[in-house]
mmCIF file of C-alpha atoms in Angstrom:
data_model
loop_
_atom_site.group_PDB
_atom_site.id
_atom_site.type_symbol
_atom_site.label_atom_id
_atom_site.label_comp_id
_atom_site.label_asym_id
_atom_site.label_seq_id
_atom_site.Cartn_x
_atom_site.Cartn_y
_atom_site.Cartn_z
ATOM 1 C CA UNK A 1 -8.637 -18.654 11.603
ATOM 2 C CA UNK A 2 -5.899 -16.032 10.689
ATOM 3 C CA UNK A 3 -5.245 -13.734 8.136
ATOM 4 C CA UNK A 4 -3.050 -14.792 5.359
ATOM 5 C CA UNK A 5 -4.066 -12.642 2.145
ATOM 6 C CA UNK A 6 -4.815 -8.974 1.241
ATOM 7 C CA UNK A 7 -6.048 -8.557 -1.985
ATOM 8 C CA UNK A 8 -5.625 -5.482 -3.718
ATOM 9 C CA UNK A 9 -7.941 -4.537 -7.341
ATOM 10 C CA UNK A 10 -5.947 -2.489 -9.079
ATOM 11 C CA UNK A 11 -7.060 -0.692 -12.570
ATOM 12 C CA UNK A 12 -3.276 -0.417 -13.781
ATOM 13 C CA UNK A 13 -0.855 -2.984 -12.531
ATOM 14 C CA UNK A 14 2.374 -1.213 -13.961
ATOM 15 C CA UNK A 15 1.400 2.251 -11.993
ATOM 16 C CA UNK A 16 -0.005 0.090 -8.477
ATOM 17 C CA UNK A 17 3.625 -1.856 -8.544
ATOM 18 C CA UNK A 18 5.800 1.442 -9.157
ATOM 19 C CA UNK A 19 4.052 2.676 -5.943
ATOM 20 C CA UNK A 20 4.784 -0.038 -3.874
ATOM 21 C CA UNK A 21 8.213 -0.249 -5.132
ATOM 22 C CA UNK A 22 8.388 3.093 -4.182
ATOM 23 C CA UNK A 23 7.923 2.042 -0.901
ATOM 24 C CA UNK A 24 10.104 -0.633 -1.467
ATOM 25 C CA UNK A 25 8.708 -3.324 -2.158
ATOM 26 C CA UNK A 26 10.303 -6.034 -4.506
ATOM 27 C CA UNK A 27 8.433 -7.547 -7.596
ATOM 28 C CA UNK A 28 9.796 -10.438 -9.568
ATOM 29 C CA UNK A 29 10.699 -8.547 -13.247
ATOM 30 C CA UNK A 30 8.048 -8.099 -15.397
ATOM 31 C CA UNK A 31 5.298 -8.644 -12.712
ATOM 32 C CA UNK A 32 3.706 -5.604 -14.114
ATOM 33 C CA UNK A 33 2.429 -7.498 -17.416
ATOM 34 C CA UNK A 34 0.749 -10.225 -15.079
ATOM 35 C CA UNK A 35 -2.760 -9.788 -14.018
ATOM 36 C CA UNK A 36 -1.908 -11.307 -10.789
ATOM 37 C CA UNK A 37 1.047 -10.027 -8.601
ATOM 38 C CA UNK A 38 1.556 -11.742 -5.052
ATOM 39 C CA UNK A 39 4.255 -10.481 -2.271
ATOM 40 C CA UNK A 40 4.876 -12.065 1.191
ATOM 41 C CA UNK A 41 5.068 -9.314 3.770
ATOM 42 C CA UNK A 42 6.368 -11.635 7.059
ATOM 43 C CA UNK A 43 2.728 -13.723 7.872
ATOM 44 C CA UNK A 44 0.799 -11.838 5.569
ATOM 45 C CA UNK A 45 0.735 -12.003 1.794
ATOM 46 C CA UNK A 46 -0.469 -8.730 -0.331
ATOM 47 C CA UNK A 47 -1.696 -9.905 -3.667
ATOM 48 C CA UNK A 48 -2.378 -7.387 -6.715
ATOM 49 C CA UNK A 49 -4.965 -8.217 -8.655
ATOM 50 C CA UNK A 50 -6.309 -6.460 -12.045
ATOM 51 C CA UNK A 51 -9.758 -5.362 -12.573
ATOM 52 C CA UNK A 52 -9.770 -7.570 -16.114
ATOM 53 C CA UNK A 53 -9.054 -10.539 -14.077
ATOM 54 C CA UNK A 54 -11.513 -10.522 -11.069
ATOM 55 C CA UNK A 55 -14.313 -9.166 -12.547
ATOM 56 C CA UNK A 56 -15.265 -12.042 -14.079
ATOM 57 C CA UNK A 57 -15.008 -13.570 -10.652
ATOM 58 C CA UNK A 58 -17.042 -10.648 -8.869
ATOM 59 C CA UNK A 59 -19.214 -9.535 -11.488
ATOM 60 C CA UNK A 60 -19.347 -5.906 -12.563
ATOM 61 C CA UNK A 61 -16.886 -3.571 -10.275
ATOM 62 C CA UNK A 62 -18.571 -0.191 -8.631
ATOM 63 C CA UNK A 63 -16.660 2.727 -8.587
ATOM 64 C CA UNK A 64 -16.031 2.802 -4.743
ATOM 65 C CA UNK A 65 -17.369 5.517 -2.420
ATOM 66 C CA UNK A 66 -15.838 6.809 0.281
ATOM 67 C CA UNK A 67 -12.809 5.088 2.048
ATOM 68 C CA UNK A 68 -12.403 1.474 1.398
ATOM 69 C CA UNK A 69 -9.647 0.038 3.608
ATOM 70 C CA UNK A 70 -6.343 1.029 4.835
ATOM 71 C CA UNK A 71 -3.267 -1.020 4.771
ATOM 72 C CA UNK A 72 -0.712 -0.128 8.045
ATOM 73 C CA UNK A 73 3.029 -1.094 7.276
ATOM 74 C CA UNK A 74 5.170 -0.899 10.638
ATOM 75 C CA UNK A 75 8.558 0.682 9.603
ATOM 76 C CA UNK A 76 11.640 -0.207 11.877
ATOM 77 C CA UNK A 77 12.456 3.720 12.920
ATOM 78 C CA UNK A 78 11.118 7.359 12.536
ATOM 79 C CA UNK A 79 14.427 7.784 9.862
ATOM 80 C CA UNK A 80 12.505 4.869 7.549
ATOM 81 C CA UNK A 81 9.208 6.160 8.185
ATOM 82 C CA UNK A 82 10.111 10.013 6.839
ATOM 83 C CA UNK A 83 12.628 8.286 4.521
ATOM 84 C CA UNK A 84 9.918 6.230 2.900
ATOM 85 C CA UNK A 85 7.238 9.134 2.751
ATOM 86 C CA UNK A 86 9.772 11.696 1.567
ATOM 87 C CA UNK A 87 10.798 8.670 -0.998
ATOM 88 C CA UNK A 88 6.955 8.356 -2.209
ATOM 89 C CA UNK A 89 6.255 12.022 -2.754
ATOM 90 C CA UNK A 90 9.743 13.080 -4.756
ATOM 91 C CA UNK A 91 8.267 10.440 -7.028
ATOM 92 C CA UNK A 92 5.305 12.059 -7.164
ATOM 93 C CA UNK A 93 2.514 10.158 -5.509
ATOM 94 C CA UNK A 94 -0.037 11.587 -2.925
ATOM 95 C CA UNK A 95 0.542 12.268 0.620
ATOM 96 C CA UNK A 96 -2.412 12.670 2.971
ATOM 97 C CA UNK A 97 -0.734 13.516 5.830
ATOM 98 C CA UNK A 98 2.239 13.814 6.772
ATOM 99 C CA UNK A 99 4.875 12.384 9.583
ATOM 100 C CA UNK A 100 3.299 13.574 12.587
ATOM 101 C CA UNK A 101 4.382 12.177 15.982
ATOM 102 C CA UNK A 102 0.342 11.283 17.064
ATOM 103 C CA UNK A 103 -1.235 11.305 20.643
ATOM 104 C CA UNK A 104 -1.949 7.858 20.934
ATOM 105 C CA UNK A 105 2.038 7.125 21.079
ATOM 106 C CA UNK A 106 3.530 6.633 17.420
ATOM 107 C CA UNK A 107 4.929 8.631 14.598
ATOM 108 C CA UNK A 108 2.137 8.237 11.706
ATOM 109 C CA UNK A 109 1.523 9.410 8.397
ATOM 110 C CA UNK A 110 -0.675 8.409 5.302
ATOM 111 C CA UNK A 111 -0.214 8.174 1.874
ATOM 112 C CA UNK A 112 -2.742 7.230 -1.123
ATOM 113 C CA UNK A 113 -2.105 4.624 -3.809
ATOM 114 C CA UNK A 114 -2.654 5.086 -7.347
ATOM 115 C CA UNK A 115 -5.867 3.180 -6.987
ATOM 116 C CA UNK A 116 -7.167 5.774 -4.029
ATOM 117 C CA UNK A 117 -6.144 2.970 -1.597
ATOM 118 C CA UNK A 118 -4.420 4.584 2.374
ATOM 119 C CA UNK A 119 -1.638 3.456 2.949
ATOM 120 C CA UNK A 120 -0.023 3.903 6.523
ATOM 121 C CA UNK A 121 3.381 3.960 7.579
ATOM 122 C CA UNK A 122 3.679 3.667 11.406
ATOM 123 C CA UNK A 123 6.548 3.480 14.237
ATOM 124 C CA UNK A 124 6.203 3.356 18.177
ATOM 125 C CA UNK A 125 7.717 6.494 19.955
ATOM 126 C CA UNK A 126 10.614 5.787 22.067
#
């Protein structure tokens, strides 16, 4: 087994794909009026989902509580990693921390989605 898919509910698909583009991601055009959105990241595929389209699959969605999941994106060099979080909060989105070079060996930082999702950017220390 292996995993292939991370699935993301998001309540506004035009406001979840700006983020990620922010980050710089690439969406075919107008992905933002589907109600499903999928992007291969290397071996792993992110998929965006809308909360019309899989509640009828999960039944009634709870407001989450607490933190849900994390997603960690490996960035090539410390320049992407503070280019990419300085890129994210020009535009306005949230930082939770930021770049720090962390103890256990990498440069680190965290981010929130519009949905409340973390999102990690990450980069072994030289």
């Amino acid at each position: 087994m292996k995993l292939d898919m991370v699935g993301i509910i998001v309540k506004d698909m035009k406001a979840s794909l700006a983020f990620y583009r922010a980050l710089g991601f690439s969406f075919p055009d107008n992905a933002e009026k589907e109600a499903y959105v999928e992007v291969n990241q290397g071996e792993v595929r992110l998929s965006f989902n809308t909360e019309e389209m899989v509640t009828p699959l999960f039944g009634e969605l709870e407001k989450p509580k607490g933190q849900r999941i994390e997603l960690a994106f490996l960035c090539e060099n410390v320049q992407e990693l503070d280019r990419l979080y300085d890129n994210v909060i020009a535009k306005g989105y949230q930082g939770v921390r930021e770049p720090w070079d962390a103890f256990w060996g990498q440069r680190y930082c965290i981010l929130e989605d519009v949905d409340g999702n973390l999102i990690s950017l990450f980069v072994p220390l030289e």
